[in-house]
Coordinates of C-alpha atoms and ligand atoms in Angstrom, one line a residue:
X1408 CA 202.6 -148.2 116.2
X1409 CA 205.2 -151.5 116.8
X1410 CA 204.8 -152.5 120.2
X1411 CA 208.3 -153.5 121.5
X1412 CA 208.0 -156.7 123.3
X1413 CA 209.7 -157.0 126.8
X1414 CA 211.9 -159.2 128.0
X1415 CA 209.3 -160.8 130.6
X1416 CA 206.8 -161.9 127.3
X1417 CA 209.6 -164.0 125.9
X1418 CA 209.6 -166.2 129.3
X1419 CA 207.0 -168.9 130.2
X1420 CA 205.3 -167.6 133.4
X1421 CA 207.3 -170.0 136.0
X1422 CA 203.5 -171.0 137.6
X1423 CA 202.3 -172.8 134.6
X1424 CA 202.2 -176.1 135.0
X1425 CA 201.1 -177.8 131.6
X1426 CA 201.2 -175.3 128.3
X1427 CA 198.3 -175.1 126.5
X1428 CA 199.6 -176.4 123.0
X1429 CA 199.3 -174.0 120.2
X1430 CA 196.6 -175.3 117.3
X1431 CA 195.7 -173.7 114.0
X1432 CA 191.9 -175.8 113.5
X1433 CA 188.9 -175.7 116.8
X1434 CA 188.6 -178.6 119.0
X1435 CA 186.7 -179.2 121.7
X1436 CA 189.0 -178.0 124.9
X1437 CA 189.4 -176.9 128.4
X1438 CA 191.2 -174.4 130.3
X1439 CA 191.9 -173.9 134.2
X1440 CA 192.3 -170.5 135.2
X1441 CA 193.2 -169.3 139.3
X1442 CA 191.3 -165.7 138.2
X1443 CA 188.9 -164.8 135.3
X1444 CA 186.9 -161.8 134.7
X1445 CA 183.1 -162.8 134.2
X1446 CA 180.7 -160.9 133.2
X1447 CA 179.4 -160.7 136.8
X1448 CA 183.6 -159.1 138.0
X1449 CA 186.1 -161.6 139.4
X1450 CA 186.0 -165.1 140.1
X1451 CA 188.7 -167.8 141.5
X1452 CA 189.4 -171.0 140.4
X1453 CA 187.4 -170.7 136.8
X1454 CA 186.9 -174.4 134.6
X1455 CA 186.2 -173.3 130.9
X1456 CA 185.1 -176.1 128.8
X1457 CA 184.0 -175.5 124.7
X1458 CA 183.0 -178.1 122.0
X1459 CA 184.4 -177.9 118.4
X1460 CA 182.9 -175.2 117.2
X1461 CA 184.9 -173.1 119.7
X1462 CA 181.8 -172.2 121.7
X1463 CA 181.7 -172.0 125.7
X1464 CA 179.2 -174.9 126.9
X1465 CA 180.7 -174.5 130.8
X1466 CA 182.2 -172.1 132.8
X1467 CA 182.4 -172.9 136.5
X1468 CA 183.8 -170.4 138.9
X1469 CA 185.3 -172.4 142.6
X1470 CA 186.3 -175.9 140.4
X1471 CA 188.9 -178.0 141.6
X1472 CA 191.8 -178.0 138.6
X1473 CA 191.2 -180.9 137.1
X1474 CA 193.7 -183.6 135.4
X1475 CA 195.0 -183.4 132.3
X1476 CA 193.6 -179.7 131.8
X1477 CA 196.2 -176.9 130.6
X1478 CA 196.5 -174.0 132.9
X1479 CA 196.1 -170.8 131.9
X1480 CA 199.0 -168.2 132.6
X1481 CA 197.5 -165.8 133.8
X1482 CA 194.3 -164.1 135.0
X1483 CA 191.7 -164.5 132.0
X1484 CA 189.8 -161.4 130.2
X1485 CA 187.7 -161.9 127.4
X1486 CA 188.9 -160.8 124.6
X1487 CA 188.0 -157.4 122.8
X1488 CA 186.0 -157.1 120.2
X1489 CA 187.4 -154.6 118.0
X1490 CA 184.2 -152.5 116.0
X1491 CA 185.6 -150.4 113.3
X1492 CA 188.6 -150.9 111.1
X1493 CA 190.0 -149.8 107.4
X1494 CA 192.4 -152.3 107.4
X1495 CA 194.3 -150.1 104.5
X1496 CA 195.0 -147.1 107.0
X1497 CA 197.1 -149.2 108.6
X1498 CA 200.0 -148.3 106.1
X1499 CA 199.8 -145.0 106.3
X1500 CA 199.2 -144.2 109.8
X1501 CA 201.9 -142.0 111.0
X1502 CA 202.3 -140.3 107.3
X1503 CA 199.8 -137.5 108.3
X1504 CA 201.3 -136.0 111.4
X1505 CA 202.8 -133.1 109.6
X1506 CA 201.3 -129.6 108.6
X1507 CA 200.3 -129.6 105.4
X1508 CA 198.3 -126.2 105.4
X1509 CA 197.2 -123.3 108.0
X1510 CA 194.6 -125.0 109.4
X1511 CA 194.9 -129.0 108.9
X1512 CA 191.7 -130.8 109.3
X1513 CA 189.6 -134.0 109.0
X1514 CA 189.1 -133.1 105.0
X1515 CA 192.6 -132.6 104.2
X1516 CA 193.6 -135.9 106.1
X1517 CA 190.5 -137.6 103.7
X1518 CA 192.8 -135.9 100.2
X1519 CA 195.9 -137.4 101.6
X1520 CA 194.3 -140.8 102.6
X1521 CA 192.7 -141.0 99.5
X1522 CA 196.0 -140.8 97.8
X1523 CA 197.5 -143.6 99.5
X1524 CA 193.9 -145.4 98.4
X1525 CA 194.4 -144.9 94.9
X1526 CA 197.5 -147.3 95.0
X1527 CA 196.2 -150.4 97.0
X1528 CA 196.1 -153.6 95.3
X1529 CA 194.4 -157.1 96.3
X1530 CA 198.4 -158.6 97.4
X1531 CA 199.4 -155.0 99.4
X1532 CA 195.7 -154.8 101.4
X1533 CA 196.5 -158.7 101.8
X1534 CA 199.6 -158.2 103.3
X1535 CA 198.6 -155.3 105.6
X1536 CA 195.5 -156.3 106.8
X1537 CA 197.5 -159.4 107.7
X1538 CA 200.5 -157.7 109.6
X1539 CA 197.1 -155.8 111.1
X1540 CA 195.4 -158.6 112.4
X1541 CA 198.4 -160.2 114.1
X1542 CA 198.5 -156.6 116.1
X1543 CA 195.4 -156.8 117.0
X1544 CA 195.9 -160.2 118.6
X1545 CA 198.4 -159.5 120.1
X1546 CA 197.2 -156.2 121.5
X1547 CA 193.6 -158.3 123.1
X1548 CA 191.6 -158.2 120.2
X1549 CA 189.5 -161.4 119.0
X1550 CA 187.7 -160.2 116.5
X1551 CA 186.9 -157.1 113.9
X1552 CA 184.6 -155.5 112.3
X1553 CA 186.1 -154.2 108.6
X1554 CA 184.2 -151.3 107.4
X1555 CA 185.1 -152.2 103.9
X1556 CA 184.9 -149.3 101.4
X1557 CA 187.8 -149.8 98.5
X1558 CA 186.4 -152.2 96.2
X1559 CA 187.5 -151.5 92.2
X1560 CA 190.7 -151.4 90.6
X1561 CA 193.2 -148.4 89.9
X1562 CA 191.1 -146.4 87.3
X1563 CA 187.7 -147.8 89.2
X1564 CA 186.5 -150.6 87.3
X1565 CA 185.2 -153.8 89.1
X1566 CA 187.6 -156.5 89.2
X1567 CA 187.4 -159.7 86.9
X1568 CA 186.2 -160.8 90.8
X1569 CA 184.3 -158.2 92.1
X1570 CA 185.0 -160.1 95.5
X1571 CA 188.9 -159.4 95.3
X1572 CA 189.7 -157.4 97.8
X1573 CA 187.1 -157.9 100.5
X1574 CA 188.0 -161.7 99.7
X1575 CA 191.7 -160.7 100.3
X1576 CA 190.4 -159.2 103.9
X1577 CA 188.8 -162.7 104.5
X1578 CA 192.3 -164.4 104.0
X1579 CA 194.2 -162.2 106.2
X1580 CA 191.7 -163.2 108.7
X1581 CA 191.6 -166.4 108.4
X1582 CA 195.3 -167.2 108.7
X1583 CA 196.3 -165.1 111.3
X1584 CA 193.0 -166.7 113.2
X1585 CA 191.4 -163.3 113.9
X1586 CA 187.3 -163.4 114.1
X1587 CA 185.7 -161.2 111.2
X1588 CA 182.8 -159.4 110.2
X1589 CA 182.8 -158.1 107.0
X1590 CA 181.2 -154.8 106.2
X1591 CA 181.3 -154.1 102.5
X1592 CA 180.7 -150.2 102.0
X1593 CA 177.8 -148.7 100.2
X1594 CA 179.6 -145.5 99.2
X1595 CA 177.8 -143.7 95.9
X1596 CA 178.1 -140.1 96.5
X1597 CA 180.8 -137.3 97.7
X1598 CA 178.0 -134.9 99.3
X1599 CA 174.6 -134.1 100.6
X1600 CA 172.5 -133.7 97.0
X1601 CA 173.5 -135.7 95.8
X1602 CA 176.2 -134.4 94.7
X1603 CA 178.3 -137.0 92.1
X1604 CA 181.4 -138.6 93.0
X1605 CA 184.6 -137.2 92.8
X1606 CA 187.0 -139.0 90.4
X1607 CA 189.2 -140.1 93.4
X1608 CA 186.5 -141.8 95.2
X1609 CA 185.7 -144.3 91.8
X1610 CA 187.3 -147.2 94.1
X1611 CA 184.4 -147.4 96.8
X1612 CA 181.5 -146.7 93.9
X1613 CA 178.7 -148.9 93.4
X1614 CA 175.0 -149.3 93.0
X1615 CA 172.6 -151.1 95.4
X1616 CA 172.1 -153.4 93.3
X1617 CA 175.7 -154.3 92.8
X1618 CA 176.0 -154.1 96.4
X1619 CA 173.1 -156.8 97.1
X1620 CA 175.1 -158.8 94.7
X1621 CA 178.5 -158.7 95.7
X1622 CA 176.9 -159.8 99.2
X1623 CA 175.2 -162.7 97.4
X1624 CA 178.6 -163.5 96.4
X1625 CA 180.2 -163.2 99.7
X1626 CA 178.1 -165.2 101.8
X1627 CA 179.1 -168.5 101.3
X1628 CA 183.1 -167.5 101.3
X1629 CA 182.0 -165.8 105.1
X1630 CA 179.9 -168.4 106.0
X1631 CA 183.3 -170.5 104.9
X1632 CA 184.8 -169.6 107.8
X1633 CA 182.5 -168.3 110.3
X1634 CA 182.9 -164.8 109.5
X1635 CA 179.7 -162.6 109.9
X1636 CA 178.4 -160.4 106.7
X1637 CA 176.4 -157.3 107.2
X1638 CA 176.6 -153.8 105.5
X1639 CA 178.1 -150.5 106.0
X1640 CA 176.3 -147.5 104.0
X1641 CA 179.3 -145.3 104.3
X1642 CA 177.4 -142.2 105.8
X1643 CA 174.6 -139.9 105.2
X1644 CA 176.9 -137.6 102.9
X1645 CA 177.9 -140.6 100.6
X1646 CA 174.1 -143.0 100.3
X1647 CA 171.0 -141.1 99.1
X1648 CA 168.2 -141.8 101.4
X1649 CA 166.5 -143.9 98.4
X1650 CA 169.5 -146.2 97.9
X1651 CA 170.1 -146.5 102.2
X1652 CA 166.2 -147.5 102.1
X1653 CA 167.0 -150.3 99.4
X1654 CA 169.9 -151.4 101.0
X1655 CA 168.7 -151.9 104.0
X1656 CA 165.8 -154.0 103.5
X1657 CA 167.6 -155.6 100.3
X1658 CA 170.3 -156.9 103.2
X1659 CA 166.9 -157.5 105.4
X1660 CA 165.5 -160.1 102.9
X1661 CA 169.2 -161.9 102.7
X1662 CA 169.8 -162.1 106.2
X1663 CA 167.3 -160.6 108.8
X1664 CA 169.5 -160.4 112.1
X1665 CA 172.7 -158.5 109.8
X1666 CA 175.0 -155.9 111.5
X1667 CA 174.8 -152.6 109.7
X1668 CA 177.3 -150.0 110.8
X1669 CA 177.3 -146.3 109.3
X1670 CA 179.3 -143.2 109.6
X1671 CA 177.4 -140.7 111.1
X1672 CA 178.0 -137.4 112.7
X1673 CA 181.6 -137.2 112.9
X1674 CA 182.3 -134.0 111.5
X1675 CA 180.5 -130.6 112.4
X1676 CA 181.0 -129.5 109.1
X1677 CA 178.7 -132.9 108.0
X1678 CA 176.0 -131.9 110.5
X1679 CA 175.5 -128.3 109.0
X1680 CA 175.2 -129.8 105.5
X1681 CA 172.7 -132.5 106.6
X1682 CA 171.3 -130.0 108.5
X1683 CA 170.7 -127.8 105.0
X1684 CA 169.6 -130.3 103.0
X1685 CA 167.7 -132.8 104.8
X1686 CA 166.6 -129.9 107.8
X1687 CA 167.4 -132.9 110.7
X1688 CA 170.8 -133.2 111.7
X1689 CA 172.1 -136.5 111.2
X1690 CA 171.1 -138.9 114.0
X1691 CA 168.2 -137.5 114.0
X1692 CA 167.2 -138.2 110.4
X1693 CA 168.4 -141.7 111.0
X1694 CA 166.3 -142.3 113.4
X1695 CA 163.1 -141.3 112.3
X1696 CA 163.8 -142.7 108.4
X1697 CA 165.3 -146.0 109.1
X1698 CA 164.1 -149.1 111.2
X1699 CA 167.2 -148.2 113.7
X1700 CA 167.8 -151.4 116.7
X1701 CA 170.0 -153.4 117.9
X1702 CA 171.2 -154.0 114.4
X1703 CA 172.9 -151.2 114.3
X1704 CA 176.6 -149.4 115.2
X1705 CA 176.7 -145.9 114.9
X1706 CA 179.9 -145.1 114.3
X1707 CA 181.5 -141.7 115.4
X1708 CA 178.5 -140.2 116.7
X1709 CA 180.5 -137.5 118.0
X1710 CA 178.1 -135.0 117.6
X1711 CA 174.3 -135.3 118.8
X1712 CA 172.0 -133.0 120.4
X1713 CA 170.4 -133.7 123.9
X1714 CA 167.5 -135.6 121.9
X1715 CA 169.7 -137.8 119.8
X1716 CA 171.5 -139.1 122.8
X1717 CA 168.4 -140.4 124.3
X1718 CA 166.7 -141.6 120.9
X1719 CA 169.6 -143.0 119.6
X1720 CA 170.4 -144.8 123.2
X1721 CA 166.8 -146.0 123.2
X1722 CA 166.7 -147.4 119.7
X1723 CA 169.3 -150.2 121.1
X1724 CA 171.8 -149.3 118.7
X1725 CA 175.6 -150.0 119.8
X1726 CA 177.8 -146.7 119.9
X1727 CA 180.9 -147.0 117.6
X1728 CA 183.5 -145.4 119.8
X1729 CA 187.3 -144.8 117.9
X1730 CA 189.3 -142.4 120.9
X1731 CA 192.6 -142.4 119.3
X1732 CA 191.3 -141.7 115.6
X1733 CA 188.9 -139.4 116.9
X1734 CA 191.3 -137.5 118.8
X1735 CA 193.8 -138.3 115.9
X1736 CA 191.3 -136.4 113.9
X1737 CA 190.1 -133.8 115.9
X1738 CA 186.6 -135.1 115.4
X1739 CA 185.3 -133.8 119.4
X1740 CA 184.3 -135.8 122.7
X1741 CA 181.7 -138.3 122.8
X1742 CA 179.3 -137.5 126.0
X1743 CA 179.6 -140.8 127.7
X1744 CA 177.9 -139.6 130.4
X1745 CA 174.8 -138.4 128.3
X1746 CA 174.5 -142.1 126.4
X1747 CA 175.1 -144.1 130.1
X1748 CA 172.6 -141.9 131.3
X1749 CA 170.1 -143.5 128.7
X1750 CA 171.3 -147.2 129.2
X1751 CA 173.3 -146.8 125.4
X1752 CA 175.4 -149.4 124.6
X1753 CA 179.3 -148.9 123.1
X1754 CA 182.1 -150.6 121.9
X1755 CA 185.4 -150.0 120.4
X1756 CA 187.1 -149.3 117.2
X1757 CA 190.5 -148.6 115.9
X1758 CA 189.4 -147.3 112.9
X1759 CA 192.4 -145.4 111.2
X1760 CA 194.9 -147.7 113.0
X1761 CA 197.4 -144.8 114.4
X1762 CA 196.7 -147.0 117.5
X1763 CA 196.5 -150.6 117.9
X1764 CA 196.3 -151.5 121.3
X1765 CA 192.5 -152.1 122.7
X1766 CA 193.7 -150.5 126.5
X1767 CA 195.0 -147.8 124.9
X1768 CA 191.8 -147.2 123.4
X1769 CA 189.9 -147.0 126.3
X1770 CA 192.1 -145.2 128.1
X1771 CA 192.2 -142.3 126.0
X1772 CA 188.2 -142.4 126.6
X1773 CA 188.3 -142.0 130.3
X1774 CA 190.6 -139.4 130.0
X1775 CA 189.1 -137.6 127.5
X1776 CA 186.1 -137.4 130.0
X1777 CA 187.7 -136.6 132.5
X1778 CA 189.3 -133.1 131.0
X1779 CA 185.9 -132.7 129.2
X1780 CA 184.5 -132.8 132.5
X1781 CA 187.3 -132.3 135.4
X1782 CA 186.3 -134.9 137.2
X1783 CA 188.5 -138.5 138.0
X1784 CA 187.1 -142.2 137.1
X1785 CA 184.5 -141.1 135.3
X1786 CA 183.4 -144.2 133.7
X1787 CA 183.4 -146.2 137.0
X1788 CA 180.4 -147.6 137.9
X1789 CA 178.5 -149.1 141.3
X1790 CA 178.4 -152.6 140.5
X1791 CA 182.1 -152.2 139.2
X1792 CA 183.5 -149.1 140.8
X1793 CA 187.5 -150.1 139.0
X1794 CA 187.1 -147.9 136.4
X1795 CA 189.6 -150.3 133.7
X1796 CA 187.5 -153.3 134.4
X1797 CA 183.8 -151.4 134.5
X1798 CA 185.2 -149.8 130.9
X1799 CA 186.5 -153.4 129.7
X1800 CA 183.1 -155.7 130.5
X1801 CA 181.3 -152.8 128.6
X1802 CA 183.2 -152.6 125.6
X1803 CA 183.2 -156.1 125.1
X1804 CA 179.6 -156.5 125.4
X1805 CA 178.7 -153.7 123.2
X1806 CA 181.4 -154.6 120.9
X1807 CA 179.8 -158.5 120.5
X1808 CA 176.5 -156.9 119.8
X1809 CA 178.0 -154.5 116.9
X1810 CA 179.7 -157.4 115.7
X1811 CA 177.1 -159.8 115.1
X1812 CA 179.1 -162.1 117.2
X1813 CA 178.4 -163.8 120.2
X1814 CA 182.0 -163.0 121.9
X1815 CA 180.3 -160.8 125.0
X1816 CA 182.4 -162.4 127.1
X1817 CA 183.3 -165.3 129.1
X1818 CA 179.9 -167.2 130.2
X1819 CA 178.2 -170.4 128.4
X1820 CA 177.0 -169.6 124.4
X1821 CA 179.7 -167.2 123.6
X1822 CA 182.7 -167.9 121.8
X1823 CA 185.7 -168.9 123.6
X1824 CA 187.7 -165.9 123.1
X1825 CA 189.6 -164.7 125.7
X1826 CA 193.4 -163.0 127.2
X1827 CA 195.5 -164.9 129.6
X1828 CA 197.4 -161.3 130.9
X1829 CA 201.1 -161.4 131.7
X1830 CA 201.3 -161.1 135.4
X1831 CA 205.0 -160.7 135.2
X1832 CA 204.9 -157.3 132.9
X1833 CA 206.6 -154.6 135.6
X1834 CA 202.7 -152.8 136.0
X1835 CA 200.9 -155.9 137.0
X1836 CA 203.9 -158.0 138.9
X1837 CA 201.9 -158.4 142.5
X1838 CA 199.2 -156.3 142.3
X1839 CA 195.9 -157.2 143.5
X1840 CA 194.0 -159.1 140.7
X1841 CA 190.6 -156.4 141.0
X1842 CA 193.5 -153.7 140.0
X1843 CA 194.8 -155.8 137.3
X1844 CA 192.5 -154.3 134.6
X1845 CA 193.4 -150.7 135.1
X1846 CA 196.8 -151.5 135.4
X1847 CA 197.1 -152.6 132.2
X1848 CA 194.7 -149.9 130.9
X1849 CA 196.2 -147.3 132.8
X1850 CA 199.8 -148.0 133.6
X1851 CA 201.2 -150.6 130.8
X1852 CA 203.0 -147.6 129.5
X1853 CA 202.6 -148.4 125.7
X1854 CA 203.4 -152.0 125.8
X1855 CA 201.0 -155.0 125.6
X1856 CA 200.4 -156.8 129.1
X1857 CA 198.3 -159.5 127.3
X1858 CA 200.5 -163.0 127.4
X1859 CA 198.1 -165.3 125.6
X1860 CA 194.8 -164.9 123.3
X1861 CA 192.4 -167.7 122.1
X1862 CA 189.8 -166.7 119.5
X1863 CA 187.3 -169.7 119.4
X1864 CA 189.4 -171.8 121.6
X1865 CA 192.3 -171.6 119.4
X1866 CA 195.9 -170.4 120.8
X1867 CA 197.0 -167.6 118.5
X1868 CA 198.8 -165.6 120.4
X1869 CA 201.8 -167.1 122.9
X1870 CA 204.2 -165.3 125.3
X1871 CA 203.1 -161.6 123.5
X1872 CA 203.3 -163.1 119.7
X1873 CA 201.9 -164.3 117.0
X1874 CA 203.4 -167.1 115.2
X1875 CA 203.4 -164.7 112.0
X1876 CA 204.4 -161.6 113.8
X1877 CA 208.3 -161.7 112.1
X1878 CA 207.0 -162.3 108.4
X1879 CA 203.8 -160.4 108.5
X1880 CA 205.9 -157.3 109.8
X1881 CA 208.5 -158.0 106.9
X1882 CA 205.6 -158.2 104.5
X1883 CA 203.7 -155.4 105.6
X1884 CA 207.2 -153.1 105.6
X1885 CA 207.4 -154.1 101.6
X1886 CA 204.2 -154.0 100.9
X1887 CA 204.0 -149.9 102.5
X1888 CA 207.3 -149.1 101.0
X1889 CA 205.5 -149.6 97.2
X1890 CA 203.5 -147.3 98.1
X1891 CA 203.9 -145.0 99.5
X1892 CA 207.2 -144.6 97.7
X1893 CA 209.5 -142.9 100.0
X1894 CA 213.1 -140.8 99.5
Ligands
ZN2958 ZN1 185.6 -145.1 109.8

């Protein structure tokens, strides 16, 4: 999706007294904002002061503005952690939308993306993750999770680097300034069995031990540049339980506190087969096999049973929520209801990309609630009964803890990443500053109302863009046109 910027995001709001100069490197800093959205809701006249590493050390609700402090232009949310991406979707979202048999699924999507897969090289996943990351910051993201799975050349050999391509992820990030975690993919077979991999899958193939050393290899370029490392065993279907085992404590010994995100009940189909070989369906079997905490995102765990819900919630793992890929998909609804009722936590991912806009995101999750269950602001609650903002503090929080990050929001020790919104966009011009939030969730009609980002301090996104946005679209345009070779 391009998002069409309107005329209003190409003005300076007229209230903004001293711009906050953009910067490429952290500094120490200080920003003034009239509204900003704490953890606790609302407050007026909010002081925000980091040090160098981009970390908040003060933030004072009812300051005076002081002198020489930039004023922010606009009310200030924290930014949205964004918990599952394949950058390389990104190209060929859009390409699948067409009926390709009877009966179109989940699986035949999987032969078609796997196609487009087959072609990727280090420069075109460089290019597209990059044109990928200035959406996201554009569209109130400050940071991703990249559920890394394509590692090996064309006919599936390692590269002369077997780092190349999740390196190339770690450039993209780095320059456009988004923050990373990087998930390298433990992928080693195509079914339940295990059954051996199928000859288009010999990009994501490796052993454990392969695995433990490409992240051995990675940590010092993440550590580089502040971007987290953890692990992503694809899914039940694709890592024996003897090689998840090994994994997991092999990334245990490297680095104890390491996000691990998995694939895990996404597909009915996937349940039944877990169901026949292992005789648990798949949350289940996580659960009681693997040392499952706080550690942990379960990603698309669409389909759970009345015990799941509560195990899973209890086990204080985050809840990887995608609602425009799932619905994309046709994966089913998440039960929000069921993993609130349990205290779960949750987050948001984009996942397949058809969408890249974190308030569309959460829309389509109220609202697929709310036909699920024919009710209106489902996802409300007391303390915060505005259903945008209640939706917004939790997916931030939940999204920091998936992420390994400490970006839950804005409050001293977390990063300083946060949105100035654009209080001149046609949904939020005079409104109320409590409605603000579901304005822009509910009623920004497909077009970002975020004005400004900072991810650790640092302006990256001014007036709706990113200083990249022209040349990383034109790049990203070549870079899909090779291949997915169209006429
Ligand atoms: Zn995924």
């Amino acid at each position: 999706m391009t998002q069409p910027t309107p005329p209003s995001m190409t003005r300076m709001n007229p209230h903004h007294h001293e711009h906050a100069t953009p910067c490429s490197t952290r500094s120490a800093g200080a920003l003034f904002a009239g509204h900003a959205l704490l953890p606790s809701g609302w407050a007026r006249n909010v002081l925000l002061r980091w040090d160098e590493s981009g970390r908040l050390h003060a933030v004072q609700a009812g300051a005076e503005p002081p002198q020489g402090v930039a004023h922010a232009p606009g009310p200030l949310l924290p930014a949205m952690p964004n918990l599952h991406s394949h950058a390389f979707q990104r190209a060929f979202a859009g390409l699948t939308e067409f009926r390709g048999q009877d009966q179109d699924s989940f699986w035949s999507w999987r032969d078609l993306m796997y196609r487009f897969a087959a072609r990727i090289t280090p420069e075109s996943l460089e290019a597209i993750a990059t044109w990928l990351y200035v959406e996201m910051l554009e569209a109130g993201y400050g940071s991703v999770c990249e559920f890394h799975y394509v590692h090996h050349d064309r006919s599936g050999r390692a590269y002369a680097d077997d780092a190349e391509l999740s390196l190339a992820l770690l450039r993209a990030a780095r320059r456009t300034g988004l923050a990373m975690t990087l998930l390298p993919v433990l992928y080693q077979s195509s079914g339940f069995g295990p059954r051996p991999p199928r000859s288009d899958q010999a990009r994501f193939i490796r052993s454990t031990a392969s695995m433990l050393s490409l992240l051995e290899r990675l940590a010092p370029a993440c550590q580089a540049q502040q971007a987290v490392l953890g692990l992503a065993p694809h899914s039940l279907r694709a890592v024996p339980a003897d090689s998840l085992a090994e994994a997991v404590q092999g990334l245990t010994a490297l680095a104890p506190g390491a996000p691990i995100h998995i694939h895990i009940a996404e597909q009915t189909q996937e349940v039944e087969d877990c169901l026949a070989f292992y005789g648990q369906r798949p949350v289940q079997w996580l659960l009681d096999h693997l040392p499952v905490d706080r550690r942990w995102c379960l990603v698309h765990a669409t389909h759970m049973d009345a015990r799941e819900y509560a195990g899973a919630a209890h086990s204080g793992a985050v809840a990887g929520i995608c609602p425009t890929t799932e619905a994309n998909l046709g994966d089913g609804i998440f039960d929000m209801r069921q993993w609130l009722a349990h205290g779960g936590a949750w987050g948001l991912g984009s996942d397949s990309h058809a969408c890249v806009n974190a308030a569309e995101e959460l829309l389509m999750l109220e609202y697929s609630q709310r036909l699920f269950l024919r009710q209106r602001n489902v996802l409300a609650t007391t303390a915060q009964p505005q259903v945008g903002t209640a939706l917004w503090l939790a997916a931030v929080q939940g999204g920091a803890q998936a992420a390994g990050r400490s970006c839950a929001g804005l409050a001293p020790g977390q990063q300083a990443d946060f949105l100035s919104l654009d209080t001149e966009h046609p949904a939020l011009n005079g409104l109320p500053v409590q409605a603000l939030v579901s304005a822009h969730v509910f009623a920004s009609q497909r077009t970002s109302a975020v004005h400004s980002l900072w991810v650790d301090g640092v302006l990256r996104v001014q007036a709706g863009r990113h200083a990249l946005h022209d040349v990383a679209a034109r790049d990203f345009v070549a870079a899909r046109a090779k291949i997915a070779e169209f006429s």
